[in-house]
Coordinates of C-alpha atoms in Angstrom, one line a residue:
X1 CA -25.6 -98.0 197.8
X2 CA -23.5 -100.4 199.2
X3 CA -21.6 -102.8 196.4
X4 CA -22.5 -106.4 196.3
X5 CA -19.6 -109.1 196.4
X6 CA -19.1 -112.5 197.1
X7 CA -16.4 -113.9 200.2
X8 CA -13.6 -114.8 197.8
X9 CA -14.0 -111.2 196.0
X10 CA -13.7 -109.9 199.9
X11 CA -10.9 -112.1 200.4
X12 CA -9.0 -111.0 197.2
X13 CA -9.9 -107.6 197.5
X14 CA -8.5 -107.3 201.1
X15 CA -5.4 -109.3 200.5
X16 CA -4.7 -107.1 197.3
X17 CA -4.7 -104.0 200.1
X18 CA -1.9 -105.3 202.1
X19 CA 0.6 -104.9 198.8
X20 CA 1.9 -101.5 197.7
X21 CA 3.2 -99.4 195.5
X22 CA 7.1 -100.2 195.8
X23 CA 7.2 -103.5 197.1
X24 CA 9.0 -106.5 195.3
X25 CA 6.7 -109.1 195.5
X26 CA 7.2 -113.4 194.6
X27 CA 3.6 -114.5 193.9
X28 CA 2.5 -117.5 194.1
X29 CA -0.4 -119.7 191.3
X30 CA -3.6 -119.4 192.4
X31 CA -5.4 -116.9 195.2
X32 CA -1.9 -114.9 195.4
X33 CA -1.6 -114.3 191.8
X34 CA -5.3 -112.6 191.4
X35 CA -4.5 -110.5 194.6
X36 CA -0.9 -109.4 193.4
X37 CA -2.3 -108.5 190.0
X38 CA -5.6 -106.4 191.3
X39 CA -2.9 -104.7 193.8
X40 CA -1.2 -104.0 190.3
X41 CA -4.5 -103.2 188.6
X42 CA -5.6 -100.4 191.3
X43 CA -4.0 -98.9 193.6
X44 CA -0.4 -100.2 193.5
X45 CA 0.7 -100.0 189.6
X46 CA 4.7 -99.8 190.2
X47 CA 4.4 -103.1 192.1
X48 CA 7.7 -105.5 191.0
X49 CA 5.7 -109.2 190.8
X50 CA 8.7 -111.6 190.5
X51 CA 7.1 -115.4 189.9
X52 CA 9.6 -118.9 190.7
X53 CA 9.9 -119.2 186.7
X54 CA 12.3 -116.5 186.7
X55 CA 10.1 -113.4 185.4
X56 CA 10.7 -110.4 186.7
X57 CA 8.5 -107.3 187.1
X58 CA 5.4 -109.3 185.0
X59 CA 2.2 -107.7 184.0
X60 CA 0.4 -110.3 182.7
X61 CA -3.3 -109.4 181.4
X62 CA -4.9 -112.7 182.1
X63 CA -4.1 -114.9 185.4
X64 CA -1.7 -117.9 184.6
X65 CA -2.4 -121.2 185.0
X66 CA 1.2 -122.2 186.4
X67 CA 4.2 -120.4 186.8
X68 CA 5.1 -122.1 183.6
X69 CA 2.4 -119.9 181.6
X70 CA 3.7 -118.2 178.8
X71 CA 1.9 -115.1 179.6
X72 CA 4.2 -114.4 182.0
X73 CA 7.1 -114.4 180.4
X74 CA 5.8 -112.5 177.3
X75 CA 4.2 -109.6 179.8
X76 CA 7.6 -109.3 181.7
X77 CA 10.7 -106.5 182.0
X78 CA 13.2 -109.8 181.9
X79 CA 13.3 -113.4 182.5
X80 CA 16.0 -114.8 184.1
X81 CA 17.2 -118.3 185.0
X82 CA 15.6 -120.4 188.1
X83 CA 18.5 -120.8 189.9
X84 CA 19.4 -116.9 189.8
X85 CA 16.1 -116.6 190.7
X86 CA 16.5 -117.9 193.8
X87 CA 20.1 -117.5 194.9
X88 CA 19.9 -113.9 194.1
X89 CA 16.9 -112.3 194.4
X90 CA 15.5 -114.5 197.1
X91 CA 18.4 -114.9 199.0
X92 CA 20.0 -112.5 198.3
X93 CA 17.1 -110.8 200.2
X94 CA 15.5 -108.6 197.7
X95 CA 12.2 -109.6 198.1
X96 CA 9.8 -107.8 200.3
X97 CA 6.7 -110.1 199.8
X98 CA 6.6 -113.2 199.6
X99 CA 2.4 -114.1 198.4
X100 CA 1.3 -117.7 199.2
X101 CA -1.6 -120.2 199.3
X102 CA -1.9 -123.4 200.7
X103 CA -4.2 -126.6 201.6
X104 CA -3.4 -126.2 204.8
X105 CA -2.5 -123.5 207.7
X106 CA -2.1 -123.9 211.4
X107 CA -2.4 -122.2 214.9
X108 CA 1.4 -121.1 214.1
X109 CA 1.6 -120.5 210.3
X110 CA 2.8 -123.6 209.4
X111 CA 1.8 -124.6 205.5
X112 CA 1.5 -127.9 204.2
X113 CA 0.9 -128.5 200.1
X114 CA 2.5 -131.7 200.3
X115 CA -0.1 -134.4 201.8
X116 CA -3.0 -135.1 203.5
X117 CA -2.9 -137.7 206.2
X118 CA -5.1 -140.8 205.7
X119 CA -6.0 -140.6 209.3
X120 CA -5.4 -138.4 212.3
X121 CA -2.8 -139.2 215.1
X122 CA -3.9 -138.6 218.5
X123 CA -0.5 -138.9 219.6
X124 CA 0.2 -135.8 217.2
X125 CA 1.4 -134.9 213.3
X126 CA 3.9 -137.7 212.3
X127 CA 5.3 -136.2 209.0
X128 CA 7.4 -139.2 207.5
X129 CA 4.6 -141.6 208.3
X130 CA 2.0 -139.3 206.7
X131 CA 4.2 -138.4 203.7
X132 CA 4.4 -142.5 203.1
X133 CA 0.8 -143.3 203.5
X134 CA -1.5 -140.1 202.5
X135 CA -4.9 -139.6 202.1
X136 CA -3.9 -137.4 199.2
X137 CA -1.0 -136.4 198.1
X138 CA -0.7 -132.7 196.9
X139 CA 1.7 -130.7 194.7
X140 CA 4.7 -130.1 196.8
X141 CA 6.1 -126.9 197.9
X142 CA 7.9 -125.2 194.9
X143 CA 9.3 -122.5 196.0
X144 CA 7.4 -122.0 198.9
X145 CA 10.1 -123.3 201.6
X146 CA 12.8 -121.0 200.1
X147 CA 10.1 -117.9 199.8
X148 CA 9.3 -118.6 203.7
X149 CA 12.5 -118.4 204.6
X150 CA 13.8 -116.1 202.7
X151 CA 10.9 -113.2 202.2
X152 CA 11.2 -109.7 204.3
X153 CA 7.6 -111.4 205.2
X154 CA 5.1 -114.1 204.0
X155 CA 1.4 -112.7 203.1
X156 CA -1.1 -116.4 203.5
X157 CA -4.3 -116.3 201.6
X158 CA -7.0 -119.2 201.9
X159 CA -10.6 -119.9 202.3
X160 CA -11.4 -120.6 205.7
X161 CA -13.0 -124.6 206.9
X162 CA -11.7 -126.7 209.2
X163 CA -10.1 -128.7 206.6
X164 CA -7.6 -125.2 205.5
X165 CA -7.5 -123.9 209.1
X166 CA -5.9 -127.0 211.5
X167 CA -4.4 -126.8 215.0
X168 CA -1.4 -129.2 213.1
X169 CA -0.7 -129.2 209.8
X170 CA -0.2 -132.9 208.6
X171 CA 2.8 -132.2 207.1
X172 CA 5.3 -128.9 207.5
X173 CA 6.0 -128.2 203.7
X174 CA 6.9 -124.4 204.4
X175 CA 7.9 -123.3 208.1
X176 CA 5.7 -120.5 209.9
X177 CA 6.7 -120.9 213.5
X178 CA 7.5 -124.4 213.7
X179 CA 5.1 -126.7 215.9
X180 CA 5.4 -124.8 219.3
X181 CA 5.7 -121.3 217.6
X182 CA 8.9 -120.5 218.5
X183 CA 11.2 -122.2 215.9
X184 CA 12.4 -118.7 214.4
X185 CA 14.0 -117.3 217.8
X186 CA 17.6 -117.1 217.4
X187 CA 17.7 -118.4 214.2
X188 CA 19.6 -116.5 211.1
X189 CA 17.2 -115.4 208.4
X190 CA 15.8 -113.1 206.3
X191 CA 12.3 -113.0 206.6
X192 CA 10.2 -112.7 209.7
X193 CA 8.0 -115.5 208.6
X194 CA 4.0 -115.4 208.3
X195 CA 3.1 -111.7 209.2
X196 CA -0.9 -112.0 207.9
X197 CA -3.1 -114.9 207.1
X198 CA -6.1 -113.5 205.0
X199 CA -9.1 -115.5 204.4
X200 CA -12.7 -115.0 203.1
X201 CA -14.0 -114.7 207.2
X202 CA -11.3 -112.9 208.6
X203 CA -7.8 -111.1 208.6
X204 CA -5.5 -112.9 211.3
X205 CA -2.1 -112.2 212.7
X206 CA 0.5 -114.0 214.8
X207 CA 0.5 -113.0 218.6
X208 CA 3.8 -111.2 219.6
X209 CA 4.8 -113.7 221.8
X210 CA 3.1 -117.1 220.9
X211 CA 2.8 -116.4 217.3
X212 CA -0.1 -118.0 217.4
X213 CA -2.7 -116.9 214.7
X214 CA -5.2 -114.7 215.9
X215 CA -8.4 -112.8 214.2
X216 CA -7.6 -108.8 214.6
X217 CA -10.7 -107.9 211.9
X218 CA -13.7 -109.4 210.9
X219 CA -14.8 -109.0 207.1
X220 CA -18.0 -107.3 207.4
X221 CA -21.2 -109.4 208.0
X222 CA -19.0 -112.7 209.7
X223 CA -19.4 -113.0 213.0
X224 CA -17.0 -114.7 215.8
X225 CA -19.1 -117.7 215.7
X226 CA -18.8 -118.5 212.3
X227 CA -14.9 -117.7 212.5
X228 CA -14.8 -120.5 215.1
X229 CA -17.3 -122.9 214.0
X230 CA -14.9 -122.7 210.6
X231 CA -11.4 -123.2 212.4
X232 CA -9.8 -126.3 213.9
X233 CA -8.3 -125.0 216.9
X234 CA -9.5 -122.8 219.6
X235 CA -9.3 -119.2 218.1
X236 CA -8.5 -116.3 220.0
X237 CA -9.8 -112.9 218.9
X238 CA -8.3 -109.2 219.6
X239 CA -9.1 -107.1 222.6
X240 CA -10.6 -104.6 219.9
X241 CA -11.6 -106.1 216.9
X242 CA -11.9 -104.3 213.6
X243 CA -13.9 -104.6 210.5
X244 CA -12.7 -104.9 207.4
X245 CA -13.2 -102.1 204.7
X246 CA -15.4 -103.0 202.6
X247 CA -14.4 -103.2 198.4
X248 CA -14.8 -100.1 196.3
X249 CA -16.7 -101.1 193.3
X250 CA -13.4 -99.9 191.4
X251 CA -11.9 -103.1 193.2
X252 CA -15.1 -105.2 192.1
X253 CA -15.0 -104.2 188.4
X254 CA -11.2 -104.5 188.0
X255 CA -11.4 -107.9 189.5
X256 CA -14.3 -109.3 187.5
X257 CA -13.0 -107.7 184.7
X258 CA -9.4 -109.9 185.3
X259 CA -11.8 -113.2 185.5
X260 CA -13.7 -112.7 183.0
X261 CA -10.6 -111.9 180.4
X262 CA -9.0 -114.8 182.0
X263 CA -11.5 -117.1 181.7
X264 CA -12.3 -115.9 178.2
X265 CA -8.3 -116.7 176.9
X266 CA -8.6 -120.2 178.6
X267 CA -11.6 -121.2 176.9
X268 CA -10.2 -120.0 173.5
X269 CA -6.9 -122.1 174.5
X270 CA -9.0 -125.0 175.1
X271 CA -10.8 -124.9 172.8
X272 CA -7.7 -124.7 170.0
X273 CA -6.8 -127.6 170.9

């Protein structure tokens, strides 16, 4: 019998896959964590997770609510100070994987968690005028720039609407592929940049040579219409298109079982207070 789950459980689930066993992985709050830590919880258990506060191999038992969470700390190998953080292991290029989320992603990668425009210009984005005037403003990038540029390779995950999914980002917090795609040729760095966007419709990858986003598998039961009614731009599809595997119900219980402990120590904190 086939196991029943819900989109964001497929979208975990799948993004958990694309982490294994011996990678070095900075995880960002949110969608990333619970991937990173299920990839931990299953099938990838000598995973390194590495978040901006400066903890290093974590296992934490219940998700955090920041980077600043104290779980984190108390569940790691070693803590060490931001700035080392970042100066050595990120670029120092000891990172393989660098796990995000955003408010918004575009044809090219681009992320934005900075601000939402209070209106859109025809004439196209116009970040400083945007970042003056929002529609709302949003938490910034972190660490986000510095893991983009700096990661072996940048892992997206995000529920897919047309508000997530734009043809132009409002505002480039953290550089994909610039605003024509090709703002990584001939540049110096680390990383390749955005190598999968994973989202509870679809798994997408940048073209070779555009690196534009486009859908290479389907989660099972989403069809291309759906993909496209859900995306701002004109989406392009694979010559042969795959399906996604489906989760295990090993995946499903060690996920749920994550929530629910999660949700469970929250309450209790919330309530103590």
């Amino acid at each position: 019998m086939t196991a029943q789950y819900t989109s964001d459980e497929m979208m975990t689930i799948t993004a958990s896959r694309a982490l294994n066993n011996n990678s070095t992985c900075f995880v960002g709050i949110g969608l990333p964590s619970a991937a990173a830590n299920l990839a931990r919880l299953t099938h990838a258990p000598g995973i390194t997770l590495i978040y901006e506060s400066g903890t290093i191999e974590t296992k934490p038992q219940i998700l955090p609510l920041s980077i600043g969470d104290g779980e984190l700390c108390e569940s790691a190998l070693t803590t060490v100070a931001v700035p080392e953080m970042f100066r050595y292991w990120l670029q120092g290029g000891h990172i393989d994987v660098g796990f995000l989320g955003t408010a918004q992603v575009d044809r090219y990668g681009n992320i934005n968690t900075t601000v939402i425009a209070a209106s859109h210009n025809p004439e196209g984005p116009d970040g400083a005028h945007c970042y003056a005037n929002p529609r709302v403003r949003l938490p910034g990038g972190g660490g986000a720039p510095e893991i983009s540029t700096n990661a072996k390779e940048v892992i997206i995950t995000v529920r897919h609407s047309k508000r997530t999914f734009v043809k132009d980002v409002d505002f480039i917090t953290t550089l994909g592929y610039g605003r024509d795609g090709q703002a990584r040729r001939g540049k110096t760095t680390i990383g390749k940049g955005p190598t999968l966007v994973i989202s509870d419709l679809c798994i997408l990858k940048p073209e070779a040579e555009t690196n534009e986003l486009m859908v290479v598998s389907l989660h099972p039961g989403v069809t291309k219409d759906q993909v496209i009614e859900a995306t701002g731009w004109d989406i392009r599809f694979a010559d042969i298109l795959a399906t996604t595997d489906l989760p295990t119900q090993n995946e499903i219980d060690v996920l749920r079982e994550l929530k629910r402990v999660t949700e469970e120590a929250h309450s209790q904190s919330e309530n103590a207070q």
